[in-house]
Short mmCIF file of C-alpha atoms in Angstrom, two decimals:
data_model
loop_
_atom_site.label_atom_id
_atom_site.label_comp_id
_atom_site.label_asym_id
_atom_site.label_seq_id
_atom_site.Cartn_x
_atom_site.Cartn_y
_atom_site.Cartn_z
CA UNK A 22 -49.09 -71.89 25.97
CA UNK A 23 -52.36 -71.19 27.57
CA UNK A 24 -53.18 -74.10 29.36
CA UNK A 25 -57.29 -74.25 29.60
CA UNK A 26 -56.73 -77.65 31.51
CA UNK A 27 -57.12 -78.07 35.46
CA UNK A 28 -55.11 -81.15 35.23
CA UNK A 29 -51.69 -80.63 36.44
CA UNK A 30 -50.51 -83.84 36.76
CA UNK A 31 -50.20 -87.26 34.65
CA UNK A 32 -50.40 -90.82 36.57
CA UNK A 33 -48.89 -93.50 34.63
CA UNK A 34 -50.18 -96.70 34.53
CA UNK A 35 -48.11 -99.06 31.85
CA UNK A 36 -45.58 -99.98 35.13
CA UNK A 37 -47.83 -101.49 37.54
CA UNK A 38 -47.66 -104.87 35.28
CA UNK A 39 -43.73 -104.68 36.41
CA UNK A 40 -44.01 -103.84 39.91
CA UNK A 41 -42.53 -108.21 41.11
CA UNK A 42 -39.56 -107.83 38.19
CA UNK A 43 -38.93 -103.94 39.05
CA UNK A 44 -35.00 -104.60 40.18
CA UNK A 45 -34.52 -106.44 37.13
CA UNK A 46 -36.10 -104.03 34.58
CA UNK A 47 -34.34 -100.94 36.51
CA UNK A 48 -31.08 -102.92 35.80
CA UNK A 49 -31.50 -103.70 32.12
CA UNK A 50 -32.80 -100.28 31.75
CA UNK A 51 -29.60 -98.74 33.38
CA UNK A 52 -27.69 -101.06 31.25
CA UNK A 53 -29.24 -100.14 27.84
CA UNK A 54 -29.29 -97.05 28.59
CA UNK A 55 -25.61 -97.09 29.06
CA UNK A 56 -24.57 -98.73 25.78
CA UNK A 57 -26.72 -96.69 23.95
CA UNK A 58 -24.80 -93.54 25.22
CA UNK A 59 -21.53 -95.52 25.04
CA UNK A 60 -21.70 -96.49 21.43
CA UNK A 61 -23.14 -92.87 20.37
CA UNK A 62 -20.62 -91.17 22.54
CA UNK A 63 -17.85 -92.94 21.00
CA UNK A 64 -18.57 -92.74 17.29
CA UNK A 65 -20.19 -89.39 17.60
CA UNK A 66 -16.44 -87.97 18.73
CA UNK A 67 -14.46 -90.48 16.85
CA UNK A 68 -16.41 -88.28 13.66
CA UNK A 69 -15.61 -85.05 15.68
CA UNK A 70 -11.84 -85.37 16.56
CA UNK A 71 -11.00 -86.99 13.16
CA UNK A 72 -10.55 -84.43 10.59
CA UNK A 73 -10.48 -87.30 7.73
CA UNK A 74 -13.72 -88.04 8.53
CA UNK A 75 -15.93 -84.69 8.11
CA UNK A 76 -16.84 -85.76 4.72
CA UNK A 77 -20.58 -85.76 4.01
CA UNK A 78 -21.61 -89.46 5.07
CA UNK A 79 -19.45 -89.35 8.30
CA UNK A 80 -21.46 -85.50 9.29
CA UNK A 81 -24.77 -87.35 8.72
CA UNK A 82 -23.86 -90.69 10.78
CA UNK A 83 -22.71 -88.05 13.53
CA UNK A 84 -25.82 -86.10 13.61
CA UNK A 85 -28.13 -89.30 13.27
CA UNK A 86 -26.11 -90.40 16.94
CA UNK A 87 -26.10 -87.12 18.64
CA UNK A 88 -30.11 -87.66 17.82
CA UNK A 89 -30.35 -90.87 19.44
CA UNK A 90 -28.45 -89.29 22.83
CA UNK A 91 -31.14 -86.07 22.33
CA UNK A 92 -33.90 -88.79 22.00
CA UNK A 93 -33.65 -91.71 24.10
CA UNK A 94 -32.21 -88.92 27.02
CA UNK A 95 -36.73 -88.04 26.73
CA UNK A 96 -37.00 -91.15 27.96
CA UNK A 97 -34.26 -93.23 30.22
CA UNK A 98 -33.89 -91.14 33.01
CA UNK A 99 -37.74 -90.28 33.37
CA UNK A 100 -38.40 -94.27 33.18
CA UNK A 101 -35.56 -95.54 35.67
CA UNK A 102 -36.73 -93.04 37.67
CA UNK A 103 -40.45 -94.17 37.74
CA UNK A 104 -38.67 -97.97 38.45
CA UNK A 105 -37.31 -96.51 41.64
CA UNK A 106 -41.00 -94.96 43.13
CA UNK A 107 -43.77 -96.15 44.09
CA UNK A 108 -46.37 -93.58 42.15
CA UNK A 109 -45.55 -93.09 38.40
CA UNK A 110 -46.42 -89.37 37.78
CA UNK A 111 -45.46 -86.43 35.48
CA UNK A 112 -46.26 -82.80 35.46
CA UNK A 113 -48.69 -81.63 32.75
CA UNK A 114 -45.67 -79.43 31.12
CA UNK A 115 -43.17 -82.19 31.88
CA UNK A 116 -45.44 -84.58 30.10
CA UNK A 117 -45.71 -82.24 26.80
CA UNK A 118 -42.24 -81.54 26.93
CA UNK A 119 -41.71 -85.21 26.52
CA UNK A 120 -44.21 -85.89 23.75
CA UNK A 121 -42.39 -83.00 22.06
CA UNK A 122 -38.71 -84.45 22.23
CA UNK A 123 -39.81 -88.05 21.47
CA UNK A 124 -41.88 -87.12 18.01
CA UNK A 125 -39.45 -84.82 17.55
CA UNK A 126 -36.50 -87.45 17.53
CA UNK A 127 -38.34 -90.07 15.20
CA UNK A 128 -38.87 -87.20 13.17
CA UNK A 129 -35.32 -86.15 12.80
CA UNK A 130 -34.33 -89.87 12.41
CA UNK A 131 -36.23 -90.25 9.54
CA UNK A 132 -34.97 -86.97 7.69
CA UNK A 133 -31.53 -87.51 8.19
CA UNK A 134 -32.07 -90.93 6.75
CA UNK A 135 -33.80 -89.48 3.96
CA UNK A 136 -30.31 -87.83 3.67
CA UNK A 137 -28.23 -90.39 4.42
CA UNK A 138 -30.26 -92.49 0.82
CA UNK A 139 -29.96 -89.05 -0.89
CA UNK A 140 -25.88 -88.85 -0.70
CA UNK A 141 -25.68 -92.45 -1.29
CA UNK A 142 -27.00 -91.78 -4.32
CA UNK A 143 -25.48 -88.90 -5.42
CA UNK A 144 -21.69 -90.61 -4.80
CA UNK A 145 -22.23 -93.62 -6.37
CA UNK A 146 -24.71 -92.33 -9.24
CA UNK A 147 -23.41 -89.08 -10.02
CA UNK A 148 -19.75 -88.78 -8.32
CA UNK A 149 -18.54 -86.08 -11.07
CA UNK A 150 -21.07 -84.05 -9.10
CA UNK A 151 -20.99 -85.33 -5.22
CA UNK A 152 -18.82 -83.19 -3.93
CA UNK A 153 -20.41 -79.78 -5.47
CA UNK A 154 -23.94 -80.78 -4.16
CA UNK A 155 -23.01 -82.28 -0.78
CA UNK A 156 -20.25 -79.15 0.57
CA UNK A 157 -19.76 -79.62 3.94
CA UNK A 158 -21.24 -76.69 4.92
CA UNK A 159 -24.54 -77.64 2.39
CA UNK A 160 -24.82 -81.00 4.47
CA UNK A 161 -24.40 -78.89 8.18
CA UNK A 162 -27.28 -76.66 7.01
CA UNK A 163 -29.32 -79.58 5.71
CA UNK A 164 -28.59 -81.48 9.24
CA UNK A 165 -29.87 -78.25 11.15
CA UNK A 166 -32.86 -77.95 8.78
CA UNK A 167 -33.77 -82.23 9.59
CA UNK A 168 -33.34 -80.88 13.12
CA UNK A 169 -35.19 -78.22 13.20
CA UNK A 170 -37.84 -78.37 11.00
CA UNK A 171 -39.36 -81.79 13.12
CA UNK A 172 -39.02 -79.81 16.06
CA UNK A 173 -41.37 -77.02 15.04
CA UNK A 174 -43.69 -78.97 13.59
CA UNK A 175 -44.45 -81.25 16.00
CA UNK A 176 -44.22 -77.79 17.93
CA UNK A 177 -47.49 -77.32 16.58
CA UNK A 178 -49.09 -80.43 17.69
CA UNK A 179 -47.93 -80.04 21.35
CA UNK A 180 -49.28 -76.33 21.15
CA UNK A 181 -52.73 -77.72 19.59
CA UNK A 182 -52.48 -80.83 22.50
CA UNK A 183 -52.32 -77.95 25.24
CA UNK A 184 -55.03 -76.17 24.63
CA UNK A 185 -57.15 -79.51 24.82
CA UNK A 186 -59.79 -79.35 27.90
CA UNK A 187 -59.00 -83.10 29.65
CA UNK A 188 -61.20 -85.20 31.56
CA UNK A 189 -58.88 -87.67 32.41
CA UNK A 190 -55.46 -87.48 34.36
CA UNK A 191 -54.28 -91.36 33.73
CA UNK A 192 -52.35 -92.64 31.13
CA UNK A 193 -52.13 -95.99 30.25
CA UNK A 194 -48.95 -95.50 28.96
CA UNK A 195 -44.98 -95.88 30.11
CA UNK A 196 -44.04 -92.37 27.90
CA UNK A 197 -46.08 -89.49 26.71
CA UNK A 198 -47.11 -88.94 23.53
CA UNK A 199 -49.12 -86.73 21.63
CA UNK A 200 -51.62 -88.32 20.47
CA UNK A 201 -52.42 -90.19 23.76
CA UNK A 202 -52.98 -86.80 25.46
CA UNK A 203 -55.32 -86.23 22.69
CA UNK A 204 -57.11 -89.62 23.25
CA UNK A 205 -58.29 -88.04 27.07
CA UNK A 206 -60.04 -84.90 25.63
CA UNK A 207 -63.59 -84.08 26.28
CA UNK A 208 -65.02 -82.58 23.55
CA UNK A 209 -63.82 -84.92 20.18
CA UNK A 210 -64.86 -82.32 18.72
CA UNK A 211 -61.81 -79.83 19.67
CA UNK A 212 -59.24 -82.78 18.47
CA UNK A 213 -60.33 -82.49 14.99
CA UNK A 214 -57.14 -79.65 14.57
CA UNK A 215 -54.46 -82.35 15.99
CA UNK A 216 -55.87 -85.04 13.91
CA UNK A 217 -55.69 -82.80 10.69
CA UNK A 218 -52.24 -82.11 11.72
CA UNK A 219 -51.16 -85.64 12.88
CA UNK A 220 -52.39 -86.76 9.32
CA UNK A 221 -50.56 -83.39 7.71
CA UNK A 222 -47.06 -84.78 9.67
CA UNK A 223 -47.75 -88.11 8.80
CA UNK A 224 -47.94 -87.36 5.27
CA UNK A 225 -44.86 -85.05 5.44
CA UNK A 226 -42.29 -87.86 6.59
CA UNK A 227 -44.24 -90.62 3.88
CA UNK A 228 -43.08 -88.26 1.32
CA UNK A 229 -39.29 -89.13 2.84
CA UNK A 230 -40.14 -92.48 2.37
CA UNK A 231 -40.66 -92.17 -0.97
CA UNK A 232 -36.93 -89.84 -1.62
CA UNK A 233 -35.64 -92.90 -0.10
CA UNK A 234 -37.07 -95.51 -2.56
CA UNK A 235 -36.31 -93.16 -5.17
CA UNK A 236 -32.64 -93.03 -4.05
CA UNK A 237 -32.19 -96.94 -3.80
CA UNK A 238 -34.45 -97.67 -7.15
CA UNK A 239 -31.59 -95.51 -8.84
CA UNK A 240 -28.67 -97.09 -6.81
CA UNK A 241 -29.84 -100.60 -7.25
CA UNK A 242 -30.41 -100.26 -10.85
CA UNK A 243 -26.64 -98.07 -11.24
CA UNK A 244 -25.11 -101.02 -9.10
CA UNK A 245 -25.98 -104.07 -11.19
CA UNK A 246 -23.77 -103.77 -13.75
CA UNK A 247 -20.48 -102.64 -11.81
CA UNK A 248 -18.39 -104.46 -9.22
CA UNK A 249 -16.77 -101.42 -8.04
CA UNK A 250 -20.20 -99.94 -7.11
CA UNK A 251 -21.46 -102.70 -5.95
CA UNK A 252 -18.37 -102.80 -3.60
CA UNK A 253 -19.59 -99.42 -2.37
CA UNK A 254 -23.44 -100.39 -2.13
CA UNK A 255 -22.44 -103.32 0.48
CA UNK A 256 -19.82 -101.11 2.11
CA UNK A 257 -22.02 -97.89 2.89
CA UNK A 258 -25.32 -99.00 2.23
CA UNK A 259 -26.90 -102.07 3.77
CA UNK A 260 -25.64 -99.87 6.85
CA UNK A 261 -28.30 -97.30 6.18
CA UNK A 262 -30.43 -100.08 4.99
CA UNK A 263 -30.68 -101.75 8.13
CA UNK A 264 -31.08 -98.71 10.45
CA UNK A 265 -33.64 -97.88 7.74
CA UNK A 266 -35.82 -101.07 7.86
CA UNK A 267 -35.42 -101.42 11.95
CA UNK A 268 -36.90 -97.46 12.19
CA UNK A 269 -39.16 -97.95 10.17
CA UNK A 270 -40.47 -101.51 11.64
CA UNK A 271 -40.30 -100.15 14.87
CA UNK A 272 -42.29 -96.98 14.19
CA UNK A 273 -44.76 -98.49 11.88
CA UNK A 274 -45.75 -100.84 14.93
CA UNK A 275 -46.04 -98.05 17.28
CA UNK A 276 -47.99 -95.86 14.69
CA UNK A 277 -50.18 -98.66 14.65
CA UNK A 278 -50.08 -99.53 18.43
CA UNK A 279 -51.03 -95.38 19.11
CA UNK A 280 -53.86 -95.02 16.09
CA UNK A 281 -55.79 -98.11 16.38
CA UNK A 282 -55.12 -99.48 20.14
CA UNK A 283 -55.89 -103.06 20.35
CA UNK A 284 -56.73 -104.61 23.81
CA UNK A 285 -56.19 -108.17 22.74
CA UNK A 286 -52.27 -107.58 23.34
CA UNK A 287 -50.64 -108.78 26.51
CA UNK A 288 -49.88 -105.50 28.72
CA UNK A 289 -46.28 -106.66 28.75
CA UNK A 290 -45.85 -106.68 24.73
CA UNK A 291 -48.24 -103.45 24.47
CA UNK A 292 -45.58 -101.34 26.22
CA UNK A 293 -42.50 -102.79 24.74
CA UNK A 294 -44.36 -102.19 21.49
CA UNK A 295 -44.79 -98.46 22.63
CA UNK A 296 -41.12 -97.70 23.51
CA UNK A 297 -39.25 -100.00 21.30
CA UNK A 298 -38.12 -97.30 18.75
CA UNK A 299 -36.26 -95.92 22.00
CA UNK A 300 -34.61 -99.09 22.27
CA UNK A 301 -33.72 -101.26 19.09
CA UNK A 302 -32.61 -97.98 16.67
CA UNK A 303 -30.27 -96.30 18.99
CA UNK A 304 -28.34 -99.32 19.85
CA UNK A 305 -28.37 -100.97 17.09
CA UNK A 306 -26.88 -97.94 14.56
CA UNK A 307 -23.96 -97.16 15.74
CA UNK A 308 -22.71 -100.73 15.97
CA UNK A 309 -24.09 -101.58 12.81
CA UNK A 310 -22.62 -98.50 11.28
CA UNK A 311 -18.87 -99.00 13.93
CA UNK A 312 -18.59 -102.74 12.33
CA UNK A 313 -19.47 -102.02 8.96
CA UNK A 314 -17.48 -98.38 8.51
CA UNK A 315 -13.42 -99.41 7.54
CA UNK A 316 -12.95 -95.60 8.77
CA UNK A 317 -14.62 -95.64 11.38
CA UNK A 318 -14.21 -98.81 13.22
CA UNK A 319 -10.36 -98.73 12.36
CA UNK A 320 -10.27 -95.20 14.62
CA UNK A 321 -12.42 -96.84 17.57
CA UNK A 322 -9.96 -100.24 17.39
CA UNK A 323 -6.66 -98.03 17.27
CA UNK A 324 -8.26 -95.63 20.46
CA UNK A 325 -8.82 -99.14 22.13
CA UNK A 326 -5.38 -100.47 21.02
CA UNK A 327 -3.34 -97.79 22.70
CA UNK A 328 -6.01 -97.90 25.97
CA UNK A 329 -5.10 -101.20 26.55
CA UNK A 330 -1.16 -100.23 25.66
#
């Protein structure tokens, strides 16, 4: 990337709010952090070493963990690091490689739960036909395709970001992020590319939203009138339902947070605001999906069982 900025380092400024309760954030930190590795760890290989479950929903639960470890691992270890020095600063490159795995993680998220709606509805809608659409190896390429297409394009707005002449070095910000790189430009004029893009991406992943209403308008109205699937709607999807509506609170707040910046927010909420799809989503889906999975939290208890044996 031909970098036409002279500014070679980011400051930091969204932990100097924190700097009396620093001990106490680096712990909860370290301990989130923790869990959310533990949980993903553990029902990512539970998937992996259980040959019963490689069907379809169990490969897309697997991927949607390994994304949380690939996300939130953007974050943690840069941020409990910052808790532990005195000057918060990143490296221009560091700080784009950042923005890049962070969008690229909610990205992914919300593909493979575009998935995740899509073979919900294709096993309890049209199960003659479920296991001819969804192969195994269809869903492994259509995992690697909600991997990698997020990745190159918000490729493109990191690429369009660097090439942005900046007048500022200070973000007022815990994380990096595209668009707040963007924000220190000095010509507005040059940003008009990332904005047509950032609007282009936005548009993109709306259009998954809508899959995924189309999915659940055709479950909900298949379920009504059968026990059996509605059996199978509570068993497999107010899972998904739940990691669906705490992604999409969480980003939706942050979308907001990053467009149209309000300074009548207390610094404290702003930044929890700003990081909180790093935090709620990839602790909260693998228990949700580890209680509510027979399969899967049946494997975890019996692992524990013979642990404690």
């Amino acid at each position: 990337m031909n970098n036409v900025s002279a500014i070679s380092m980011f400051f930091l400024s969204g932990l100097n709010e924190a700097r009396n309760y620093r001990s106490t954030l680096f712990f909860l930190s370290f301990l989130c952090y923790s869990i959310i590795i533990l949980v993903n760890v553990c029902v990512v290989l539970t998937i992996i070493l259980n040959n019963e479950l490689h069907d379809p929903m169990y490969i897309l639960l697997c991927a949607f963990c390994m994304n949380s470890i690939y996300g939130t691992a953007g974050f943690y270890p840069k941020f409990l690091s910052d808790l532990l020095s005195p000057v918060h600063v990143i490296s221009y490159s560091g700080c784009l490689l950042q923005a890049q795995v962070l969008y690229s993680f909610a990205c992914s998220d919300l593909s493979i739960l575009a998935l995740m709606a899509y073979d919900r509805y294709l096993a309890i809608c049209r199960p003659l036909e479920y296991h001819s659409v969804m192969s195994k190896q269809r869903v492994i390429t259509l995992v690697c395709l909600a991997w990698l297409i997020p990745f190159f394009i918000i490729a493109v707005s990191t690429l369009l970001a660097s090439r942005l002449k900046l007048c500022s070095p200070y973000l007022n910000r815990l994380i990096c992020l595209n668009w707040s790189i963007v924000m220190l430009a000095c010509f507005p004029a040059e940003t008009i590319p990332n904005s047509i893009i950032g609007n282009i991406t936005i548009l993109i992943y709306g259009l998954h939203g809508v899959v995924i209403g189309w999915s659940y308008l055709f479950l909900i109205k298949t379920c009504v009138g059968s026990i059996e699937n509605r059996r199978k709607f509570m068993q497999t999807c107010v899972p998904h339902l739940i990691s669906l509506f705490t992604f999409l609170v969480t980003i939706f707040f942050d979308v907001i947070y990053i467009r149209f910046e309000t300074k009548n927010l207390p610094p404290t909420l702003k930044h929890f605001v700003s990081i909180e799809f790093l935090i709620l989503p990839p602790l909260m889906n693998p228990l949700i999906y580890g209680f509510k999975l027979t399969q899967i939290r049946k494997k975890i208890m019996s692992v524990v069982t013979m642990k404690m044996k």
